[in-house]
PDB file of C-alpha atoms in Angstrom:
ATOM      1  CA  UNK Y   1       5.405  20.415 -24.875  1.00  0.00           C
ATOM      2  CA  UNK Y   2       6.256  16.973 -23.076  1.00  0.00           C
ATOM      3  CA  UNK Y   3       9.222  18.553 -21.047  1.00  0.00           C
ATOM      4  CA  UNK Y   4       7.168  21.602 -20.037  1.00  0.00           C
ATOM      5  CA  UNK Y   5       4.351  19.150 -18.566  1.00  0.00           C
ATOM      6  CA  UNK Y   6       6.871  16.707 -17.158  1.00  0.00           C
ATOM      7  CA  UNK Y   7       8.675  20.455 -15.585  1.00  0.00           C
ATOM      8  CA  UNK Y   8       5.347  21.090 -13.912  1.00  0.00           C
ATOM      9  CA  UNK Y   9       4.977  17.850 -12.441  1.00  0.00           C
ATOM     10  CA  UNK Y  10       7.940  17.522 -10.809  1.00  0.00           C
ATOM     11  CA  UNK Y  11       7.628  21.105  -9.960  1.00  0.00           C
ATOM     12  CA  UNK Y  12       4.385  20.292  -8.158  1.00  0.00           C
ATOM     13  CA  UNK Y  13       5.761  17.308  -6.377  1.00  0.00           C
ATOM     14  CA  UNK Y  14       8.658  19.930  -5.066  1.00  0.00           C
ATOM     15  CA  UNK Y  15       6.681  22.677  -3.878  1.00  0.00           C
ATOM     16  CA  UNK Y  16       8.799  23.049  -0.635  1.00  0.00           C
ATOM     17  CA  UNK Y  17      12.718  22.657  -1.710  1.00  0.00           C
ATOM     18  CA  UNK Y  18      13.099  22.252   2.567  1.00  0.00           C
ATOM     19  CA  UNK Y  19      11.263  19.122   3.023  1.00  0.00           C
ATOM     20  CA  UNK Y  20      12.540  15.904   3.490  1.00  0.00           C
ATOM     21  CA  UNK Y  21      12.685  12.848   1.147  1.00  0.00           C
ATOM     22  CA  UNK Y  22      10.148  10.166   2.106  1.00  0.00           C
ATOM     23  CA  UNK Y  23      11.180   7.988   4.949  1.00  0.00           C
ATOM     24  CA  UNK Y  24      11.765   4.044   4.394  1.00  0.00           C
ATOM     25  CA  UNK Y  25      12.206   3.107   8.075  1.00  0.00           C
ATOM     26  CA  UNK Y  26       8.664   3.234   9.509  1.00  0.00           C
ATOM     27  CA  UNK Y  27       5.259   0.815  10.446  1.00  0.00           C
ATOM     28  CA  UNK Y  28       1.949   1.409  10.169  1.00  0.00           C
ATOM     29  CA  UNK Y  29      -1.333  -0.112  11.545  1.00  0.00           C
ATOM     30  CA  UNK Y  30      -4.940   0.770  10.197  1.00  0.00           C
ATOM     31  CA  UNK Y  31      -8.653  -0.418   9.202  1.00  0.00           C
ATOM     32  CA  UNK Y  32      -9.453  -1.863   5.806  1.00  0.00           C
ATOM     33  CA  UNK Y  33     -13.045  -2.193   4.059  1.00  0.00           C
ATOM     34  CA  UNK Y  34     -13.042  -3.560   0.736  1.00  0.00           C
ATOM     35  CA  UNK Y  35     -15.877  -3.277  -1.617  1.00  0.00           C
ATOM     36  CA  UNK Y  36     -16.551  -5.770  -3.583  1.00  0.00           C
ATOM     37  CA  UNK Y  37     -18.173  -6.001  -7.309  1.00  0.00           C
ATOM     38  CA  UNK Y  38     -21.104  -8.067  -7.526  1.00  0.00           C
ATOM     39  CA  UNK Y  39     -20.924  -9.167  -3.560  1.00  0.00           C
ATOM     40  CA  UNK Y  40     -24.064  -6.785  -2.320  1.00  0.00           C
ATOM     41  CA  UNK Y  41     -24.320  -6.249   1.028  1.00  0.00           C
ATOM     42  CA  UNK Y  42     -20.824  -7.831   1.648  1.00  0.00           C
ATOM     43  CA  UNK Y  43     -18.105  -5.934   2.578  1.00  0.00           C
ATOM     44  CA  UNK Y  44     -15.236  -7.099   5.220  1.00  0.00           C
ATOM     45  CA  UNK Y  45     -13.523  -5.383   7.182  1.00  0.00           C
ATOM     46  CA  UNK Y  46     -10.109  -5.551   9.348  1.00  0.00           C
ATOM     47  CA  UNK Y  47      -6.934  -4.162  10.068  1.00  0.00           C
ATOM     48  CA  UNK Y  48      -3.477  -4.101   8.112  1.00  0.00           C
ATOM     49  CA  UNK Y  49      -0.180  -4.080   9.593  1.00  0.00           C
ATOM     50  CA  UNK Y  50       2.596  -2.437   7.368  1.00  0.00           C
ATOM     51  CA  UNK Y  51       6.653  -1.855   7.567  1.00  0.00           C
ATOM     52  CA  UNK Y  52       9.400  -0.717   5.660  1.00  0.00           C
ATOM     53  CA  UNK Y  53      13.196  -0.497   6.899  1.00  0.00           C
ATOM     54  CA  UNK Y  54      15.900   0.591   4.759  1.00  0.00           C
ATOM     55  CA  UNK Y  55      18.991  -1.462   4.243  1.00  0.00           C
ATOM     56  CA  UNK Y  56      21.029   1.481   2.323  1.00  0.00           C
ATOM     57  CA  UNK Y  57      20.484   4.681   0.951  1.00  0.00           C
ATOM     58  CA  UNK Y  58      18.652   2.989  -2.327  1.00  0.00           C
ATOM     59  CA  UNK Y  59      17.127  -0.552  -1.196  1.00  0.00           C
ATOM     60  CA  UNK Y  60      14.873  -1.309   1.895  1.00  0.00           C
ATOM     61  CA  UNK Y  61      12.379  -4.404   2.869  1.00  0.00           C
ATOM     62  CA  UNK Y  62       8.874  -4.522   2.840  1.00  0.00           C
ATOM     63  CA  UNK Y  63       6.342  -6.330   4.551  1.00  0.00           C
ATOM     64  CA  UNK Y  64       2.274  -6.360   5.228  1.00  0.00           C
ATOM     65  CA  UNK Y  65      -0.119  -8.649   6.676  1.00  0.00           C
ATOM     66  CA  UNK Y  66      -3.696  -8.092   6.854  1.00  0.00           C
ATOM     67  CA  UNK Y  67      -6.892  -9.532   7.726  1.00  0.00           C
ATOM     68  CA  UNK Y  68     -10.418  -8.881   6.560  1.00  0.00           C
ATOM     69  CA  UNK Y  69     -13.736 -10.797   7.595  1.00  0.00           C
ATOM     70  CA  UNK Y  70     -17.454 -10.277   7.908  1.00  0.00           C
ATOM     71  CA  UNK Y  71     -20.254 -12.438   8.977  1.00  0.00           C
ATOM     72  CA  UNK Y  72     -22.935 -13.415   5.874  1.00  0.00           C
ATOM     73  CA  UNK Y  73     -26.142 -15.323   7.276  1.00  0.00           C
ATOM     74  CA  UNK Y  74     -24.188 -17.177   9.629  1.00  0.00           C
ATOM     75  CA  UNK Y  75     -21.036 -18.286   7.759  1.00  0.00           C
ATOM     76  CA  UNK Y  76     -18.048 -16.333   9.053  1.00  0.00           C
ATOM     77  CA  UNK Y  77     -15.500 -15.727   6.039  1.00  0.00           C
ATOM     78  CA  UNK Y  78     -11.902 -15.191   6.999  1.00  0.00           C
ATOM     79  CA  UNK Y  79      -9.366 -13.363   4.378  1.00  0.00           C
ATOM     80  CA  UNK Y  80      -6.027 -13.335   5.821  1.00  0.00           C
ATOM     81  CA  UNK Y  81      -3.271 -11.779   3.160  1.00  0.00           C
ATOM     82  CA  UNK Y  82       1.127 -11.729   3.529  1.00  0.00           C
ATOM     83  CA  UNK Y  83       3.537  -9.631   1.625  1.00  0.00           C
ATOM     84  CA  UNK Y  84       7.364  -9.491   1.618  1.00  0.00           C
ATOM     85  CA  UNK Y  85       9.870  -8.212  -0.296  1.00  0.00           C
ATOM     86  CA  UNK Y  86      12.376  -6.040  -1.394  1.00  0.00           C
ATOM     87  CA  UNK Y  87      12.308  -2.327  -2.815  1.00  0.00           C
ATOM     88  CA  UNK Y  88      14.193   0.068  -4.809  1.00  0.00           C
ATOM     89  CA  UNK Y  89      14.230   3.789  -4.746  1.00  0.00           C
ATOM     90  CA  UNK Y  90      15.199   6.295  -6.511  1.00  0.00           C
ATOM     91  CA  UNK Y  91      15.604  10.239  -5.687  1.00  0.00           C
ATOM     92  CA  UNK Y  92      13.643  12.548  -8.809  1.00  0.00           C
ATOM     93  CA  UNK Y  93      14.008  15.297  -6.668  1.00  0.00           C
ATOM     94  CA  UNK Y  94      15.364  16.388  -2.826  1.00  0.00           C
ATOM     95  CA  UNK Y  95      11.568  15.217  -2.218  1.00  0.00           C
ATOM     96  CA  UNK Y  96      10.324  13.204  -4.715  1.00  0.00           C
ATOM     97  CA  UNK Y  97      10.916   8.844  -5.013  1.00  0.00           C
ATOM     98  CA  UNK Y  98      10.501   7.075  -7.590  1.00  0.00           C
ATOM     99  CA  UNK Y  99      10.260   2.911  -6.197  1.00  0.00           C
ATOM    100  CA  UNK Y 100      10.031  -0.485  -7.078  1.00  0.00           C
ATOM    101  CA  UNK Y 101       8.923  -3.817  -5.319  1.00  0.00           C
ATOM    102  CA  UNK Y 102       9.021  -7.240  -6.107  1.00  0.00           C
ATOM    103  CA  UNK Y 103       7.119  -9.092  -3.280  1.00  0.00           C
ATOM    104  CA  UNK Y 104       5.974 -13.022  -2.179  1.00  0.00           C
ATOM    105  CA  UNK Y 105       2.326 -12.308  -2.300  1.00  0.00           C
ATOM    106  CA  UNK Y 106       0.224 -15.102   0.174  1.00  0.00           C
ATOM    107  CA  UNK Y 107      -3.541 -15.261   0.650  1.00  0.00           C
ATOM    108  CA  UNK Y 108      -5.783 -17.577   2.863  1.00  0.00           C
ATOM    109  CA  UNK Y 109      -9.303 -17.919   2.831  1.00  0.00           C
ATOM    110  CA  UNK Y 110     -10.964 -19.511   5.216  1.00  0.00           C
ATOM    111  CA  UNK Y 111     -15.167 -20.160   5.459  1.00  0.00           C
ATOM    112  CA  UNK Y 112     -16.733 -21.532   8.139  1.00  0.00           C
ATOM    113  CA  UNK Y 113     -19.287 -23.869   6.753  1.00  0.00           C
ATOM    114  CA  UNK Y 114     -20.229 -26.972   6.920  1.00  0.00           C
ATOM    115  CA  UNK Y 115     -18.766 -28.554   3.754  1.00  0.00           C
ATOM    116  CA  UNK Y 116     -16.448 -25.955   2.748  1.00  0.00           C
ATOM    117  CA  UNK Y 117     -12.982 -24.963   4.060  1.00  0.00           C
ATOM    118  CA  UNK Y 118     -10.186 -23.071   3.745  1.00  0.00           C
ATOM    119  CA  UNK Y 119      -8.233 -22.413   1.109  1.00  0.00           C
ATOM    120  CA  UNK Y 120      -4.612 -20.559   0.114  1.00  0.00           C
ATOM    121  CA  UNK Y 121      -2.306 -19.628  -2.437  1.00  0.00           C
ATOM    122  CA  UNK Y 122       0.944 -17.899  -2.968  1.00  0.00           C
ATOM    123  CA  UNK Y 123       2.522 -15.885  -5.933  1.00  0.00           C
ATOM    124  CA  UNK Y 124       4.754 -13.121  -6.845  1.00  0.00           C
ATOM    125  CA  UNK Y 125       3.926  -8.964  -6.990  1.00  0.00           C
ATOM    126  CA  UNK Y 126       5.415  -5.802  -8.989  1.00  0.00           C
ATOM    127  CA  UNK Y 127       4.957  -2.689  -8.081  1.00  0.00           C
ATOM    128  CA  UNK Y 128       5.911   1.041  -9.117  1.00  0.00           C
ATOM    129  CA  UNK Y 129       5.248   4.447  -7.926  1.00  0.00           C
ATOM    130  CA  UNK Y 130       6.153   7.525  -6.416  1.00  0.00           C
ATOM    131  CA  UNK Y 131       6.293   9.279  -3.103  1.00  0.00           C
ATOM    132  CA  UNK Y 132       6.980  12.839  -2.104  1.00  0.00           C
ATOM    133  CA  UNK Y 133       7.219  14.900   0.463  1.00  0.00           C
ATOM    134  CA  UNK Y 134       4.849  17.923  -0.528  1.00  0.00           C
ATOM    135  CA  UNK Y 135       5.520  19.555   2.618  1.00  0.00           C
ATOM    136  CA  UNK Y 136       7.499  19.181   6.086  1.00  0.00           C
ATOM    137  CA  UNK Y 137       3.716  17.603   7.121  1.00  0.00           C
ATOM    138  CA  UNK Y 138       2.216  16.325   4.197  1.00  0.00           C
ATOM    139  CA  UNK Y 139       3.440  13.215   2.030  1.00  0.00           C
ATOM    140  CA  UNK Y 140       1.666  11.978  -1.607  1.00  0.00           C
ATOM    141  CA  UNK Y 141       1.628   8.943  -2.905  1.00  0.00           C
ATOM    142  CA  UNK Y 142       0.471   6.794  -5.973  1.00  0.00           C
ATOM    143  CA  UNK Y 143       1.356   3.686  -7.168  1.00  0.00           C
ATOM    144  CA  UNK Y 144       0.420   0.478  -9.789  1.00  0.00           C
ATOM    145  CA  UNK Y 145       1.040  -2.866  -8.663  1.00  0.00           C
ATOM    146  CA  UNK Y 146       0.597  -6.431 -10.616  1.00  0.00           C
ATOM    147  CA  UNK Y 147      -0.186  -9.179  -8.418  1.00  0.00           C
ATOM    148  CA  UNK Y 148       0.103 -12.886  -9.532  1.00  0.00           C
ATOM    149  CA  UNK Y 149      -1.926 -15.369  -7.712  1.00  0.00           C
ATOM    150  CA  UNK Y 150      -3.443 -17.723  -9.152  1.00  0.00           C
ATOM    151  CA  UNK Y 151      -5.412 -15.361 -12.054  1.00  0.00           C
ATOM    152  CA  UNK Y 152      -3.529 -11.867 -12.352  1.00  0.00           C
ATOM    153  CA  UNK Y 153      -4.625  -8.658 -11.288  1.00  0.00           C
ATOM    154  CA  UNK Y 154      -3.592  -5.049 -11.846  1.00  0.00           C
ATOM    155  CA  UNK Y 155      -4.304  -2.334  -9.118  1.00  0.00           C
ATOM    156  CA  UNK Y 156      -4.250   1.439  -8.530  1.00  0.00           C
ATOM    157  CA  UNK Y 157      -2.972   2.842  -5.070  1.00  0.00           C
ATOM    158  CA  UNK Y 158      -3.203   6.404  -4.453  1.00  0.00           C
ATOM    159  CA  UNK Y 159      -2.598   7.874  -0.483  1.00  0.00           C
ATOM    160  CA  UNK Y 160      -1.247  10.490   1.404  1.00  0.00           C
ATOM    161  CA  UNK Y 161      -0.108  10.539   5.304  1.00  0.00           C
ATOM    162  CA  UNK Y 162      -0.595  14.105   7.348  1.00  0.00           C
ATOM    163  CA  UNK Y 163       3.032  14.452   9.936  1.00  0.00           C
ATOM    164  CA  UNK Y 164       1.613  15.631  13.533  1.00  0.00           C
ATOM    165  CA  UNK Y 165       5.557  15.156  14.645  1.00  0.00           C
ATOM    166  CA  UNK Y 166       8.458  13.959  12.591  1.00  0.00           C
ATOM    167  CA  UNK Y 167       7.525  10.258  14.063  1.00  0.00           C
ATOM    168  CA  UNK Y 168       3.430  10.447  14.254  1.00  0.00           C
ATOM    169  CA  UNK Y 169       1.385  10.949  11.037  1.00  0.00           C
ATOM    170  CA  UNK Y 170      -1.979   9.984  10.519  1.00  0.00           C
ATOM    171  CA  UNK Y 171      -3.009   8.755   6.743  1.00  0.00           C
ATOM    172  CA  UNK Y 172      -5.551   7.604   4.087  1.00  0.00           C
ATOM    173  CA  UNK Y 173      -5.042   5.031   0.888  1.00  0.00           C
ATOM    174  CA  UNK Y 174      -7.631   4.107  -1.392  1.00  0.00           C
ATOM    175  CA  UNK Y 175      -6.924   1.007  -3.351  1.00  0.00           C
ATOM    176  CA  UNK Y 176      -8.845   0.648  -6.931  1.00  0.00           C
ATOM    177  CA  UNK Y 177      -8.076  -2.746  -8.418  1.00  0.00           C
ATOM    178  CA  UNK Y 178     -10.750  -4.893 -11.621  1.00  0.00           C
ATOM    179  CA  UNK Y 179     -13.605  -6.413  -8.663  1.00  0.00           C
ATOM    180  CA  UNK Y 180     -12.514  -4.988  -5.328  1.00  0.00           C
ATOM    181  CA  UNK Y 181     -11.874  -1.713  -3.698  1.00  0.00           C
ATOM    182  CA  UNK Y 182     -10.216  -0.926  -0.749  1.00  0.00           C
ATOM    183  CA  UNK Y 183     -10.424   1.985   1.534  1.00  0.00           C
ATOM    184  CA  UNK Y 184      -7.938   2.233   4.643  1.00  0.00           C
ATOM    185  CA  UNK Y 185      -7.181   4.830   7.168  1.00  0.00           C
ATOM    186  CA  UNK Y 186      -3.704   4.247   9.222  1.00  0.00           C
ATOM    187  CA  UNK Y 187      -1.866   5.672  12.034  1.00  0.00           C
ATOM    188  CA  UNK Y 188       2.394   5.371  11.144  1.00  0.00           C
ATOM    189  CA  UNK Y 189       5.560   5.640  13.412  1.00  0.00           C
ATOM    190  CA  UNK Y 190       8.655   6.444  11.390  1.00  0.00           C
ATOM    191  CA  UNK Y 191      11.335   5.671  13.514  1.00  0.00           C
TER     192      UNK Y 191
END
């Protein structure tokens, strides 16, 4: 029973035996909101910048830095976030990845008030998922990452990118993690 639903998975994630494997040399620039629990009306926004580049056929860098602020009754909150690291992936099928990161995680938040100021912190993240190609134009993704900073944190990634050309695509993620969500919308060059 198992290796008949594990057969159909993987036979999902292959529906088209001519596309590609997922690319690891590529940016990407979009808008973030985050929603967060308990925070009513507030909700930053921003933009994330994101790149991968492989360094062989298995292991590639990572990076992202992002930015999210808002203004609450005057007091302008600044969230700026850093990741780097180094992946490793593995081929399930001629479409299908299997990956791993370990990253440097940094995060600064900065208030504007009168007797509060900034503050930052730095730890470590883990994170596993897959990626495939379901079609020439269409790529799926999902992933769970563990992020150490300060208190721990475990969060659910799920996206998928639509190929105009081999190089443009246009995509969605939606990030699920224990008091904030995050919703972003990118445009990627694979180069």
């Amino acid at each position: 029973m198992k290796r008949t639903i594990l057969a159909s998975i993987f036979g999902a994630l292959s529906l088209n035996a001519f596309a590609a494997s997922p690319s690891y040399d590529f940016v990407k620039a979009g808008y973030v909101q985050a929603d967060i629990e308990d925070a009513g009306n507030f909700e930053p926004t921003g933009f994330q910048i994101q790149g991968f580049k492989s360094l062989n056929e298995n292991v590639y860098l990572t990076g992202r830095y992002g930015q999210l602020s808002e203004d609450v009754s005057g007091v302008d909150i600044d969230l700026d976030y850093v990741s780097a690291g180094v992946g490793y992936r593995y081929g399930l099928t001629q479409n299908t990845d299997f990956f791993g990161e370990v990253t440097y995680e940094y995060v600064n938040l900065d208030i504007e008030l009168d007797s509060i100021s900034g503050e930052d912190d730095n730890g470590y993240g883990i994170t596993a998922g897959i990626r495939s190609m379901l079609s020439e134009q269409f790529e799926l993704r999902g992933a769970i990452r563990y992020i150490d900073i300060e208190d721990d944190e475990t969060a659910f990634e799920i996206g998928a990118d639509y190929f105009f050309t081999p190089q443009f695509s246009f995509g969605a993620t939606y990030v699920i993690a224990d008091d904030v969500d995050l919703l972003g919308v990118s445009a990627r060059y694979t180069f």
